Coordinates of N, CA, C and O in Angstrom, one line a residue:
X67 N 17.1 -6.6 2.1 CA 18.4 -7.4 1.9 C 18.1 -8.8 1.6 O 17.3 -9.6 2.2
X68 N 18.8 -8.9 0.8 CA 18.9 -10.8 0.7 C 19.8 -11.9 1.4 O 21.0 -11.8 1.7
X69 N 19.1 -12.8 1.5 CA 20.6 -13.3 2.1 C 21.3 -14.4 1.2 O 20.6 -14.8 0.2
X70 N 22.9 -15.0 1.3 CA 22.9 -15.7 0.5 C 23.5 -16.6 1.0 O 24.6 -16.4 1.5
X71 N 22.9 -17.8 1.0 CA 23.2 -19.2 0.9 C 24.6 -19.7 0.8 O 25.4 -19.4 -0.2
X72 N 24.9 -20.3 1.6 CA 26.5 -21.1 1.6 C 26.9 -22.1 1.2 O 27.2 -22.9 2.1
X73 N 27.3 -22.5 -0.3 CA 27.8 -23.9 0.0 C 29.1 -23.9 -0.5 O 29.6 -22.9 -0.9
X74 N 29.8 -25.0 -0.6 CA 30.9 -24.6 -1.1 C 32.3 -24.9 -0.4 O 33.4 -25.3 -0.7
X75 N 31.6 -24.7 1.0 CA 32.9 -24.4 2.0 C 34.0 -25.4 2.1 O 34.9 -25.5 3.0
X76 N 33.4 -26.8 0.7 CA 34.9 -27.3 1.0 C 36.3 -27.0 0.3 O 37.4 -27.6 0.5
X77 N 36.0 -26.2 -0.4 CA 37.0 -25.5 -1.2 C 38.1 -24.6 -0.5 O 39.2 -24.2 -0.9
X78 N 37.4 -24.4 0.9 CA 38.3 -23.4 1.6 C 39.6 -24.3 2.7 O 39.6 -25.5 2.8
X79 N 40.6 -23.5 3.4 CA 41.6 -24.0 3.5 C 41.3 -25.0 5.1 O 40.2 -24.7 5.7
X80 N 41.7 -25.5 5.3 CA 41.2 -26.3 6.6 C 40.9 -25.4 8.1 O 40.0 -25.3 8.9
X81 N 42.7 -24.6 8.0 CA 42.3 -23.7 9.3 C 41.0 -23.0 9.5 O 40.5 -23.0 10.6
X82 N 40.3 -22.2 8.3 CA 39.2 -21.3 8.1 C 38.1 -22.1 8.1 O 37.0 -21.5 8.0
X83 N 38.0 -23.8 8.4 CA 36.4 -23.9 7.8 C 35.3 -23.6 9.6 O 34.1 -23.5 9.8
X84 N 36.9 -23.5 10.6 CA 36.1 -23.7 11.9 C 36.1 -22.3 12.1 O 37.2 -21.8 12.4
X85 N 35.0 -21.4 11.9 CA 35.3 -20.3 12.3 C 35.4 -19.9 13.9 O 35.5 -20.8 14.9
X86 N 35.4 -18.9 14.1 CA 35.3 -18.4 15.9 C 34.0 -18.1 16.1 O 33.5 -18.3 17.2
X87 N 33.1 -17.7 14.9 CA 31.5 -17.5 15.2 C 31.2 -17.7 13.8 O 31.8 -17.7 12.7
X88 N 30.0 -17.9 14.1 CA 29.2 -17.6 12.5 C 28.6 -16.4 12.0 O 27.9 -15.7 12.7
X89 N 28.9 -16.3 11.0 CA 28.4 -15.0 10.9 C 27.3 -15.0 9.3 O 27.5 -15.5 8.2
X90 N 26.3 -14.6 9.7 CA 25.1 -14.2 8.4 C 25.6 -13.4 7.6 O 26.2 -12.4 8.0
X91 N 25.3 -13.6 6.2 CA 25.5 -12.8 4.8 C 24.3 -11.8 4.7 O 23.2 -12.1 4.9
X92 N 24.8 -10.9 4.5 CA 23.2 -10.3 3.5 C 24.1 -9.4 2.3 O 25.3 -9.1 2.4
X93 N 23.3 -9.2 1.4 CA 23.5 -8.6 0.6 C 22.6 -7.5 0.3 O 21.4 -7.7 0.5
X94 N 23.0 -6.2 -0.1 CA 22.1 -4.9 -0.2 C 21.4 -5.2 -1.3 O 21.9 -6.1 -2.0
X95 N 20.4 -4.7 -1.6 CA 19.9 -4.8 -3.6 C 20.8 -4.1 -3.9 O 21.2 -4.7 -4.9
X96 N 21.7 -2.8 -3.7 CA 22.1 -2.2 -4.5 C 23.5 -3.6 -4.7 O 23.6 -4.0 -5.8
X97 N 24.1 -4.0 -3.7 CA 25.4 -4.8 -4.2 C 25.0 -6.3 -4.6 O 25.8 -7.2 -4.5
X98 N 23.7 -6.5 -5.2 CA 23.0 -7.7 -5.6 C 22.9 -7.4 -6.7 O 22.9 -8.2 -7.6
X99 N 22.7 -6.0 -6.8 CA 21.8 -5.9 -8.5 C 23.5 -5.4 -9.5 O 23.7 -5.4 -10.7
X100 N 24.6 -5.0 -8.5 CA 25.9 -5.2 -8.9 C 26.6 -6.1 -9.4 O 27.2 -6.0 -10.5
X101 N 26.7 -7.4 -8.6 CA 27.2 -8.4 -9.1 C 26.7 -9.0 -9.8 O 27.4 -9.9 -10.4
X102 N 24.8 -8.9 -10.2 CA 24.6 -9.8 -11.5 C 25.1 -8.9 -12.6 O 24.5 -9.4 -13.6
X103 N 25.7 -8.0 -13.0 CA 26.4 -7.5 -14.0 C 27.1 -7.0 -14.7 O 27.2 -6.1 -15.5
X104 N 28.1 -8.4 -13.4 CA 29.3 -8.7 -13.9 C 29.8 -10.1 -14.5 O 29.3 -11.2 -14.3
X105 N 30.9 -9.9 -15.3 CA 31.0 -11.3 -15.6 C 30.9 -12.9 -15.0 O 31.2 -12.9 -13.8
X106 N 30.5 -13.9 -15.5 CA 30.0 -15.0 -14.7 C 31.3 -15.8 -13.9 O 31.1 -16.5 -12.9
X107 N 32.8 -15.4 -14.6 CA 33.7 -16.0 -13.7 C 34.4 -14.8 -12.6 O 35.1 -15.1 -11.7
X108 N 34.0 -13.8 -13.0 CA 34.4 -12.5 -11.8 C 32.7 -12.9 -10.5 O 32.7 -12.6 -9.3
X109 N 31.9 -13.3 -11.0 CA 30.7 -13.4 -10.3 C 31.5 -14.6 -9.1 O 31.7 -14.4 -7.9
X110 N 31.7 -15.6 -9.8 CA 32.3 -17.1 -9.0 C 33.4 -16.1 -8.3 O 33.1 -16.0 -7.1
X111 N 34.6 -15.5 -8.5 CA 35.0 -15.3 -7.3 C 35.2 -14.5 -6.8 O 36.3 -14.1 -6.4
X112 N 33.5 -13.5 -6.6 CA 33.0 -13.0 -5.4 C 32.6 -13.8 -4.5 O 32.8 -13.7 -3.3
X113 N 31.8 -14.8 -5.3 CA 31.2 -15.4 -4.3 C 31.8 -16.3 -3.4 O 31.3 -16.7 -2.3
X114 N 33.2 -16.6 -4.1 CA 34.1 -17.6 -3.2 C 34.8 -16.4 -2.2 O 35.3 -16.9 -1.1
X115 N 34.9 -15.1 -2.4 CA 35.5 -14.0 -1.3 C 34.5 -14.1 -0.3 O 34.9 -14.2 0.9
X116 N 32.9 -14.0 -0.7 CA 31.6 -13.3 0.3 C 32.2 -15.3 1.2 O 32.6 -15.5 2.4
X117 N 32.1 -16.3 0.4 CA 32.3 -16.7 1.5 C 33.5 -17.0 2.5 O 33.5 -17.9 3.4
X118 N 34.4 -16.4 2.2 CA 35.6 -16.7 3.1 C 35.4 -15.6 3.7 O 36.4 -15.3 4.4
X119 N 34.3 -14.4 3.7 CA 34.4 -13.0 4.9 C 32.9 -13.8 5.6 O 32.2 -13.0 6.2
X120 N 32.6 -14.8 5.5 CA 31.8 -15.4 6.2 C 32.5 -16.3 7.7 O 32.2 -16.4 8.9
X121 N 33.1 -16.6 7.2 CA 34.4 -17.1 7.8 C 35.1 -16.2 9.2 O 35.1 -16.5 10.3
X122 N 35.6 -15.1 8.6 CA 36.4 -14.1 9.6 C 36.4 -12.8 8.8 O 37.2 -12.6 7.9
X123 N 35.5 -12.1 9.0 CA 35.0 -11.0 7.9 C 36.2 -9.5 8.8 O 36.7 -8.7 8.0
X124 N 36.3 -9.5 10.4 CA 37.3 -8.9 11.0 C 38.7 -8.7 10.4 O 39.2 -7.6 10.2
X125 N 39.3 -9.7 10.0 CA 40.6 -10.3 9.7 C 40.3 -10.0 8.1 O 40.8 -9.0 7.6
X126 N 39.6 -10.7 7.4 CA 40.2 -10.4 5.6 C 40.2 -9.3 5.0 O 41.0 -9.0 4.0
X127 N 38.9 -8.3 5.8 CA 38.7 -6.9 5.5 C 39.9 -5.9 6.0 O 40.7 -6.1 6.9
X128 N 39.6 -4.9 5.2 CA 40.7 -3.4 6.0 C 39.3 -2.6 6.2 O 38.2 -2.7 5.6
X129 N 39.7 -1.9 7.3 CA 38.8 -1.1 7.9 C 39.1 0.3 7.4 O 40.0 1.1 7.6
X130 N 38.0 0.5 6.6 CA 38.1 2.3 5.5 C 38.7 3.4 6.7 O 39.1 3.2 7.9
X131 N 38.8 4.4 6.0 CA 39.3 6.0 7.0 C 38.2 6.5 7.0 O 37.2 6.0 6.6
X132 N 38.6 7.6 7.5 CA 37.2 8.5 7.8 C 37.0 8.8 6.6 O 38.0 8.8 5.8
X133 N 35.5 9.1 6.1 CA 34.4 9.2 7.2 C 33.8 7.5 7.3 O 32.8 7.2 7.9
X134 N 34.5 6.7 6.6 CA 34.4 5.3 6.4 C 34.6 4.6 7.7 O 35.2 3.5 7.7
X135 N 34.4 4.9 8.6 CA 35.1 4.2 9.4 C 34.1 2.6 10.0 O 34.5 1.6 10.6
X136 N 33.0 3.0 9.7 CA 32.4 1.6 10.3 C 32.3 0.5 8.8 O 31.8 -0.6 8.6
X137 N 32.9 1.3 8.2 CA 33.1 0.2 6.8 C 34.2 -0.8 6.9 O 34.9 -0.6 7.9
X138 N 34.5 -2.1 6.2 CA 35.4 -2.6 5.3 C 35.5 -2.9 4.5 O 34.4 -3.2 4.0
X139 N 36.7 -3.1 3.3 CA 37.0 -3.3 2.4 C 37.7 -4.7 2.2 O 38.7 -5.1 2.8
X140 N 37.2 -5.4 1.3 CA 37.8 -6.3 0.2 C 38.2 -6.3 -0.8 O 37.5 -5.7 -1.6
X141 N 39.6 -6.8 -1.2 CA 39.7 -6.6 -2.3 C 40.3 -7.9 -3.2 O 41.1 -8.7 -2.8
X142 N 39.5 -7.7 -5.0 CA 39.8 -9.0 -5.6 C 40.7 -8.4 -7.4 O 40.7 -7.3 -7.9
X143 N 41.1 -9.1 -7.7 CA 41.6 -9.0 -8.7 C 41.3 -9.8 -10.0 O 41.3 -11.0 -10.1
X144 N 41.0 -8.8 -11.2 CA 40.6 -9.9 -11.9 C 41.1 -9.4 -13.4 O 40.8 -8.2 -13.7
X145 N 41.6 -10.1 -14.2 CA 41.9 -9.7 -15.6 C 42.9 -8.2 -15.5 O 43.1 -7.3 -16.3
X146 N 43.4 -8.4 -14.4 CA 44.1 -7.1 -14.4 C 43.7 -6.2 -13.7 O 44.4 -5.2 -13.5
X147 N 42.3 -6.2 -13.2 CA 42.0 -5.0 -12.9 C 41.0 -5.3 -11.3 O 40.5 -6.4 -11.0
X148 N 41.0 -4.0 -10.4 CA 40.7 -4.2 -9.3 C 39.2 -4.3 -8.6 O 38.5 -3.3 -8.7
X149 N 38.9 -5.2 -8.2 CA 37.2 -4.9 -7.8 C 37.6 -4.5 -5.9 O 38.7 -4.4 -5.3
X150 N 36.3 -4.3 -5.5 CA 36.2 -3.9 -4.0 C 34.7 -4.7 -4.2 O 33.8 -4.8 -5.1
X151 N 34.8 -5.3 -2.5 CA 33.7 -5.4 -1.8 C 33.9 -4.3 -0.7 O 35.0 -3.9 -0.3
X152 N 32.8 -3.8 -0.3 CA 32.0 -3.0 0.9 C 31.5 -3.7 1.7 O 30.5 -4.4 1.4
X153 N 32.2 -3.9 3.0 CA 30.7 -4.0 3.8 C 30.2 -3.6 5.2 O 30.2 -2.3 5.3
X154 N 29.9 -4.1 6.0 CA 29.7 -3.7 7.6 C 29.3 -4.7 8.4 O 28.3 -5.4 8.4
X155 N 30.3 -4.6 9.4 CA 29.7 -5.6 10.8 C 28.6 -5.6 11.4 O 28.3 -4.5 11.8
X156 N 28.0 -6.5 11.7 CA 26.8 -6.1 13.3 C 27.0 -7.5 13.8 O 26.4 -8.5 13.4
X157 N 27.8 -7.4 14.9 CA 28.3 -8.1 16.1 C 27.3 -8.4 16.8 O 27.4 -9.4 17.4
X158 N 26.3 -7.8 16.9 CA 25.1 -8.3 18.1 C 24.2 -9.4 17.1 O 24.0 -10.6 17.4
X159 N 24.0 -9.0 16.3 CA 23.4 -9.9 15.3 C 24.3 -11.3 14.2 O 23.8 -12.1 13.5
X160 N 25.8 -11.1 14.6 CA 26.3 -12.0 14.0 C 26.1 -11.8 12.5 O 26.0 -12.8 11.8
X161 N 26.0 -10.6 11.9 CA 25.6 -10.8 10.6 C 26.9 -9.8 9.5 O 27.6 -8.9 10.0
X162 N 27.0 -10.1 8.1 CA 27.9 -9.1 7.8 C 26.9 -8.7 6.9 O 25.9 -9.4 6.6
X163 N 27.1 -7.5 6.4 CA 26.2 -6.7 5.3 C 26.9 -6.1 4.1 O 27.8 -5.3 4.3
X164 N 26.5 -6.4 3.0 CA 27.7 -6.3 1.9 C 27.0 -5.1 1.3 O 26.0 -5.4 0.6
X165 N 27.3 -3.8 1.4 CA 26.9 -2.6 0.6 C 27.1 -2.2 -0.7 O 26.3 -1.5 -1.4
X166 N 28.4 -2.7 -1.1 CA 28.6 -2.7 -2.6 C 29.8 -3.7 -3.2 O 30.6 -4.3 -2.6
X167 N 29.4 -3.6 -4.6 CA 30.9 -4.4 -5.1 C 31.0 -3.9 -6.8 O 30.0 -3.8 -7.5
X168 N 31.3 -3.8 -6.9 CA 32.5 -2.9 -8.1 C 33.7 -2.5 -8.2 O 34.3 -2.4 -7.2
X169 N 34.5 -2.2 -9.5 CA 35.5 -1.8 -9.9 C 36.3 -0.9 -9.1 O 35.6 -0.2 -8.3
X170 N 37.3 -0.8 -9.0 CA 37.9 0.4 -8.1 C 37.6 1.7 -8.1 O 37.4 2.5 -7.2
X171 N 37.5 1.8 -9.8 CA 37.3 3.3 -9.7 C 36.5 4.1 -9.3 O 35.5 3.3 -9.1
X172 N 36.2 4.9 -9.1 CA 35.1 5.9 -8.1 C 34.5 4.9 -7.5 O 33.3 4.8 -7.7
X173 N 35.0 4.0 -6.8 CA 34.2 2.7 -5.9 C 33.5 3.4 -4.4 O 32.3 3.4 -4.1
X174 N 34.6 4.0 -3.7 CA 34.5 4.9 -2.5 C 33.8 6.1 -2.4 O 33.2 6.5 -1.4
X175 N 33.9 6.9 -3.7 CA 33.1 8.1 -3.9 C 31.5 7.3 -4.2 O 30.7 8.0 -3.6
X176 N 31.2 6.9 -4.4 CA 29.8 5.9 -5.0 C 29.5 5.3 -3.5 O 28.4 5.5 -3.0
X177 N 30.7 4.5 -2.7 CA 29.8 4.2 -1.5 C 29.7 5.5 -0.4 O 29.1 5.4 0.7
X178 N 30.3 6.4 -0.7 CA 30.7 7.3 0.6 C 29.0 8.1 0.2 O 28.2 8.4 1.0
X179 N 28.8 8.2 -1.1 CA 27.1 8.7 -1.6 C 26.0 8.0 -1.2 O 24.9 8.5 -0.9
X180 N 26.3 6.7 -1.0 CA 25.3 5.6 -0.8 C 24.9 5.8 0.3 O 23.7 5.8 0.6
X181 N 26.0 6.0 1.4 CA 26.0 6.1 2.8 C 25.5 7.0 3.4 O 24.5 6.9 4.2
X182 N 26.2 8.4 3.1 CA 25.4 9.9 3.0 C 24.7 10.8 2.3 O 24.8 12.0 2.4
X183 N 23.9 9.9 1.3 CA 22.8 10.6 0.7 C 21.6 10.6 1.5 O 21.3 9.6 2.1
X184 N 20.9 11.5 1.5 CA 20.1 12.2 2.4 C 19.0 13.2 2.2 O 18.4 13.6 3.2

């Protein structure tokens, strides 16, 4: 996993810059080698979402259904059309882990494979 670097955070709204904890980014290769190919201003605001779930990654996310359930979801909009981030908590480690990011369509069937391929 990679991790990714924060800067930025003055762009964000005042309530959000204090969070309640900090929490670490990583990024999967698989949702690293995603986002480089996509467009460069759909790129910019992923990266302004990855950091505001840096922030309160509990709260911005929806928590998937079964069999998703240690998952959440993000979601962004762009040119009309829907992307998702993926990711997952780990609370002992303070860190979030971003599994995937792509288009809506077969987004869930692609991460539900990711997850349980075996």
């Amino acid at each position: 996993m990679s991790a990714l670097l924060s800067d930025g955070f003055s762009a964000l709204p005042p309530e959000s810059i204090q969070p309640e904890r900090e929490w670490t980014l990583y990024l999967t290769r698989t949702a690293d080698k995603a986002q480089k190919n996509l467009d460069k201003p759909l790129r910019i605001l992923i990266r302004d979402a990855l950091l505001r779930l840096c922030q309160n990654p509990e709260r911005l996310g929806e928590r998937l259904s079964q069999p998703l359930t240690t998952v959440f979801s993000h979601h962004i909009t762009y040119k009309g059309k829907e992307f998702r981030i993926a990711y997952q908590l780990s609370p002992e480690t303070d860190s979030v882990v971003v599994l995937l990011i792509g288009p809506h369509e077969n987004f869930y069937r692609k991460l539900k494979n990711m997850l349980y391929a075996s």
